[in-house]
Amino acid sequence: MKSLLILTGHSKGLGRAILDTYLQKEEFEIIAISRTKLGLNKPNLTEISMDFGELEVLETELSNLFPSDEFEEIILINNAGWIGEIKPVGSLQVKHMRNSVNINLLAPMYLTNAFVAAYKHSTAKKIICNISSGAASKPMESWGQYCSTKAAIAMFTKVAAKENADSQFRFFSIAPGIVDTQMQDEIRQADGLDFPEIERFKSYKENGDLSSPESVASKISYLLEHENEFQEVIQDVRNFDLP
Ligand SMILES: NC(=O)c1ccc[n+]([C@@H]2O[C@H](COP(=O)([O-])OP(=O)(O)OC[C@H]3O[C@@H](n4cnc5c(N)ncnc54)[C@H](OP(=O)(O)O)[C@@H]3O)[C@@H](O)[C@H]2O)c1
């Protein structure tokens, strides 16, 4: 029987590596959502272009996103994210605050809610994986939008897990560590006057301390495949090694 992966933010970075990992698993049909379509010629991949900064399209399309076929396993990975405007509170623009909340919090909330509604009667193995961040529990100057939206999606995931403790749903909020992606580029390009920790982030790149997206994708795939080895909702890929 087929399995289904719904993945957001598949066009680059960690999401692209997760996509490549699951494209190798022939049993998976994949629905992938980002603003950018990769145009890959893969029979088991459906790409959808959507901007989570503007939620009206997602709101309209929500009920059409989840196929009603019978699947052995169904996974939702809310990976799309934005570091937000790297500025201190008092200097933030309203449009960027709205975008951050839409992309990092409301879009994964909408998708998680609609996924549970769509598949509550399905007998498939069902996993929701919301990509959070270590920043969810660690305040960083000038990351107000990012830290707060990541903390909120982690808590939303914990609430959903508690509500569904006796069900066949599993929920994870996963911190991927510090990953060598465009998001880290954006962080290194911040104004040092706004972001006092910028030199630390530049040194991660210079010293080769960033994880590759491929290695993190492998760990996320392992965790989702061996979910019974991971009892807590909040997970950090740095806390385990692949066997
Ligand atoms: N990199 C790190 O060190 C790190 C650390 C902790 C947590 N994370 C989390 O890991 C996840 C992946 O991050 P990454 O580092 O791979 O970032 P990235 O390289 O910037 O990629 C972000 C992905 O999200 C999509 N996305 C961004 N804005 C979007 C929008 N408005 N609508 C729809 N899709 C949008 C992008 O696609 P389009 O541009 O095509 O829309 C892209 O596929 C994020 O949730 C991030 O917060 C990353």
Coordinates of C-alpha atoms and ligand atoms in Angstrom, one line a residue:
M1 CA 0.0 0.0 0.0
K2 CA 1.2 3.6 -0.7
S3 CA 2.3 6.1 1.9
L4 CA 1.9 9.9 1.7
L5 CA 4.2 12.7 2.7
I6 CA 2.9 16.3 2.8
L7 CA 6.0 18.6 3.0
T8 CA 6.3 22.4 3.2
G9 CA 9.3 24.4 2.3
H10 CA 10.7 21.7 -0.1
S11 CA 12.3 24.1 -2.6
K12 CA 15.7 24.6 -0.8
G13 CA 17.6 24.0 2.4
L14 CA 16.5 21.4 4.8
G15 CA 13.2 20.9 3.0
R16 CA 14.9 20.1 -0.3
A17 CA 17.1 17.5 1.5
I18 CA 14.0 15.9 3.2
L19 CA 12.3 15.8 -0.3
D20 CA 15.3 14.0 -1.8
T21 CA 15.3 11.5 1.1
Y22 CA 11.6 10.7 0.6
L23 CA 11.9 10.6 -3.2
Q24 CA 14.2 7.6 -2.7
K25 CA 11.4 5.8 -0.8
E26 CA 9.3 4.6 -3.7
E27 CA 6.3 3.8 -1.6
F28 CA 5.8 7.5 -0.9
E29 CA 3.5 9.9 -2.8
I30 CA 4.7 13.4 -2.0
I31 CA 2.8 16.7 -2.0
A32 CA 5.3 19.5 -1.6
I33 CA 4.4 23.2 -1.0
S34 CA 6.7 26.2 -1.3
R35 CA 6.5 29.5 -3.3
T36 CA 9.0 28.0 -5.8
K37 CA 8.3 24.9 -7.8
L38 CA 11.4 22.8 -8.6
G39 CA 9.9 21.4 -11.8
L40 CA 11.3 17.9 -11.1
N41 CA 10.0 15.2 -13.3
K42 CA 9.0 12.7 -10.7
P43 CA 5.8 10.7 -11.1
N44 CA 5.2 10.5 -7.3
L45 CA 5.7 14.2 -6.6
T46 CA 3.0 16.9 -6.8
E47 CA 4.4 20.4 -6.3
I48 CA 2.1 23.3 -5.2
S49 CA 3.2 26.9 -5.3
M50 CA 1.8 28.9 -2.4
D51 CA 2.9 31.9 -0.4
F52 CA 2.2 31.3 3.3
G53 CA 2.8 35.0 3.9
E54 CA -0.6 35.5 2.3
L55 CA -2.8 33.0 4.0
E56 CA -6.0 33.4 1.9
V57 CA -4.9 30.9 -0.7
L58 CA -4.0 28.3 2.0
E59 CA -7.3 28.9 3.7
T60 CA -9.2 28.3 0.4
E61 CA -7.2 25.3 -0.6
L62 CA -7.0 23.5 2.8
S63 CA -9.8 21.1 2.3
N64 CA -8.4 20.0 -1.1
L65 CA -4.8 19.3 0.1
F66 CA -5.4 16.0 1.8
P67 CA -6.1 13.0 -0.5
S68 CA -8.8 10.6 0.9
D69 CA -7.2 7.4 -0.5
E70 CA -6.2 4.6 1.8
F71 CA -2.5 4.9 2.9
E72 CA -0.3 2.8 5.1
E73 CA 1.5 5.8 6.5
I74 CA 0.7 9.5 6.3
I75 CA 3.3 12.2 7.3
L76 CA 2.9 15.9 7.5
I77 CA 6.2 17.9 7.8
N78 CA 5.7 21.6 8.4
N79 CA 9.2 22.7 7.5
A80 CA 8.7 26.1 5.7
G81 CA 10.1 28.9 7.8
W82 CA 11.5 32.4 7.8
I83 CA 14.0 33.9 10.2
G84 CA 12.0 37.1 10.0
E85 CA 13.3 40.7 10.2
I86 CA 16.5 40.7 12.3
K87 CA 15.8 43.9 14.3
P88 CA 15.1 44.6 17.9
V89 CA 11.6 45.2 19.3
G90 CA 10.7 48.8 18.6
S91 CA 12.2 48.7 15.1
L92 CA 10.1 45.9 13.6
Q93 CA 7.8 46.5 10.6
V94 CA 4.2 45.4 10.9
K95 CA 4.2 43.7 7.5
H96 CA 7.3 41.5 8.5
M97 CA 5.7 40.6 11.9
R98 CA 2.6 39.5 10.1
N99 CA 4.6 37.5 7.5
S100 CA 6.6 35.7 10.3
V101 CA 3.5 34.7 12.2
N102 CA 1.8 33.6 9.0
I103 CA 4.7 31.5 7.7
N104 CA 6.1 30.1 11.0
L105 CA 3.0 29.7 13.1
L106 CA -0.4 30.1 11.3
A107 CA 0.4 28.0 8.2
P108 CA 1.6 25.0 10.2
M109 CA -1.3 25.4 12.7
Y110 CA -3.8 25.4 9.8
L111 CA -2.1 22.4 8.2
T112 CA -1.9 20.5 11.5
N113 CA -5.5 21.2 12.3
A114 CA -6.7 20.2 8.8
F115 CA -4.5 17.0 8.8
V116 CA -6.0 15.8 12.1
A117 CA -9.5 16.5 10.8
A118 CA -8.9 14.8 7.4
Y119 CA -7.3 11.6 8.9
K120 CA -8.8 11.1 12.3
H121 CA -10.7 8.0 11.0
S122 CA -7.8 6.7 9.0
T123 CA -6.2 3.5 10.3
A124 CA -2.8 4.6 8.8
K125 CA 0.3 5.4 10.9
K126 CA -0.1 9.2 11.2
I127 CA 2.8 11.5 12.1
I128 CA 2.9 15.3 12.3
C129 CA 6.3 16.8 12.4
N130 CA 6.6 20.6 13.0
I131 CA 10.1 21.9 12.5
S132 CA 10.8 24.2 15.4
S133 CA 14.2 25.5 16.6
G134 CA 16.4 25.7 19.6
A135 CA 15.4 29.4 19.4
A136 CA 12.0 28.4 20.7
S137 CA 13.4 28.1 24.2
K138 CA 16.3 30.6 24.0
P139 CA 15.7 34.3 23.6
M140 CA 18.0 35.8 21.0
E141 CA 18.3 39.6 20.6
S142 CA 16.7 40.8 17.3
W143 CA 15.0 37.4 16.7
G144 CA 11.7 38.3 18.4
Q145 CA 9.6 37.2 15.5
Y146 CA 11.5 33.9 15.0
C147 CA 11.9 32.9 18.7
S148 CA 8.2 33.6 19.5
T149 CA 6.7 31.9 16.5
K150 CA 8.9 28.8 17.0
A151 CA 8.0 28.7 20.7
A152 CA 4.3 29.0 19.8
I153 CA 4.3 26.2 17.2
A154 CA 6.2 23.9 19.6
M155 CA 3.5 24.5 22.3
F156 CA 0.7 24.0 19.7
T157 CA 2.3 20.7 18.8
K158 CA 2.4 19.7 22.5
V159 CA -1.3 20.6 23.0
A160 CA -2.3 18.5 19.9
A161 CA -0.2 15.6 21.2
K162 CA -1.9 15.7 24.6
E163 CA -5.4 15.9 23.0
N164 CA -4.5 12.9 20.8
A165 CA -2.6 10.8 23.4
D166 CA -4.8 7.8 22.9
S167 CA -5.0 8.0 19.2
Q168 CA -2.9 6.7 16.3
F169 CA -1.5 10.2 15.7
R170 CA 2.1 11.0 16.8
F171 CA 3.3 14.6 17.0
F172 CA 6.8 15.9 17.0
S173 CA 8.3 19.4 17.3
I174 CA 11.8 18.9 16.0
A175 CA 14.8 21.3 16.4
P176 CA 17.2 20.6 13.5
G177 CA 20.3 22.1 15.0
I178 CA 22.3 24.7 13.0
V179 CA 22.0 23.8 9.3
D180 CA 24.0 25.1 6.4
T181 CA 21.1 26.7 4.4
Q182 CA 20.0 30.1 3.0
M183 CA 18.5 30.9 6.4
Q184 CA 22.0 30.8 7.9
D185 CA 23.2 33.1 5.0
E186 CA 20.5 35.6 5.9
I187 CA 21.5 35.4 9.6
R188 CA 25.2 36.2 8.7
Q189 CA 24.1 39.1 6.6
A190 CA 22.2 40.8 9.5
D191 CA 23.4 44.2 10.7
G192 CA 25.9 43.5 13.5
L193 CA 24.6 46.6 15.4
D194 CA 21.1 44.9 15.6
F195 CA 22.4 41.4 16.1
P196 CA 25.1 41.1 18.8
E197 CA 25.6 37.4 18.2
I198 CA 26.5 37.7 14.5
E199 CA 30.2 36.8 15.0
R200 CA 29.2 33.5 16.6
F201 CA 27.1 32.6 13.6
K202 CA 29.8 33.7 11.1
S203 CA 32.3 31.5 13.0
Y204 CA 30.0 28.4 12.7
K205 CA 30.3 28.7 8.9
E206 CA 34.1 29.5 9.0
N207 CA 34.8 26.6 11.4
G208 CA 32.7 24.1 9.5
D209 CA 30.3 23.7 12.5
L210 CA 27.1 23.8 10.5
S211 CA 25.2 20.5 9.8
S212 CA 24.6 19.6 6.3
P213 CA 20.9 19.6 5.3
E214 CA 21.3 16.0 4.1
S215 CA 22.6 14.7 7.4
V216 CA 19.7 16.4 9.3
A217 CA 17.2 15.1 6.8
S218 CA 18.5 11.6 7.4
K219 CA 18.0 12.0 11.1
I220 CA 14.5 13.3 10.7
S221 CA 13.6 10.4 8.4
Y222 CA 15.1 8.0 10.9
L223 CA 13.1 9.5 13.8
L224 CA 9.8 9.4 11.8
E225 CA 10.5 5.8 10.8
H226 CA 11.4 4.7 14.4
E227 CA 8.9 7.0 16.2
N228 CA 8.4 4.5 19.0
E229 CA 12.1 5.1 20.1
F230 CA 11.2 8.8 20.6
Q231 CA 8.6 9.3 23.3
E232 CA 8.8 13.1 23.8
V233 CA 7.0 15.6 21.5
I234 CA 10.0 18.0 21.7
Q235 CA 13.0 16.5 19.9
D236 CA 16.4 17.9 18.9
V237 CA 18.3 16.0 16.2
R238 CA 21.5 16.8 18.1
N239 CA 20.5 14.5 20.9
F240 CA 20.8 11.3 19.0
D241 CA 23.1 9.6 16.4
L242 CA 22.1 7.4 13.6
P243 CA 22.8 3.7 14.3
Ligands
LIG1 N1 19.0 26.5 9.0 C1 19.0 26.5 10.4 O1 20.1 26.6 11.0 C2 17.8 26.2 11.2 C3 17.9 26.1 12.5 C4 16.7 25.9 13.3 C5 15.5 25.7 12.6 N2 15.4 25.8 11.3 C6 14.1 25.6 10.7 O2 14.2 24.6 9.6 C7 13.3 24.9 8.6 C8 13.9 25.0 7.2 O3 14.8 26.1 7.3 P1 16.0 26.2 6.2 O4 17.2 26.6 7.0 O5 16.0 25.1 5.3 O6 15.5 27.6 5.5 P2 15.6 28.0 3.9 O7 16.8 27.5 3.3 O8 15.5 29.5 4.0 O9 14.3 27.4 3.3 C9 13.1 27.8 3.7 C10 12.0 27.0 2.9 O10 10.7 27.5 3.3 C11 10.0 28.0 2.2 N3 9.3 29.2 2.5 C12 9.9 30.4 3.0 N4 8.9 31.4 3.0 C13 7.8 30.8 2.5 C14 6.5 31.3 2.2 N5 6.2 32.6 2.4 N6 5.6 30.5 1.7 C15 5.9 29.2 1.4 N7 7.1 28.7 1.7 C16 8.0 29.5 2.2 C17 11.1 28.3 1.1 O11 10.6 28.1 -0.2 P3 10.3 29.3 -1.2 O12 11.3 30.4 -0.9 O13 10.4 28.7 -2.5 O14 8.9 29.7 -0.8 C18 12.1 27.2 1.4 O15 11.8 26.0 0.8 C19 12.6 26.2 9.0 O16 11.4 26.0 9.7 C20 13.6 26.8 10.0 O17 13.0 27.7 10.9 C21 16.6 26.0 10.5

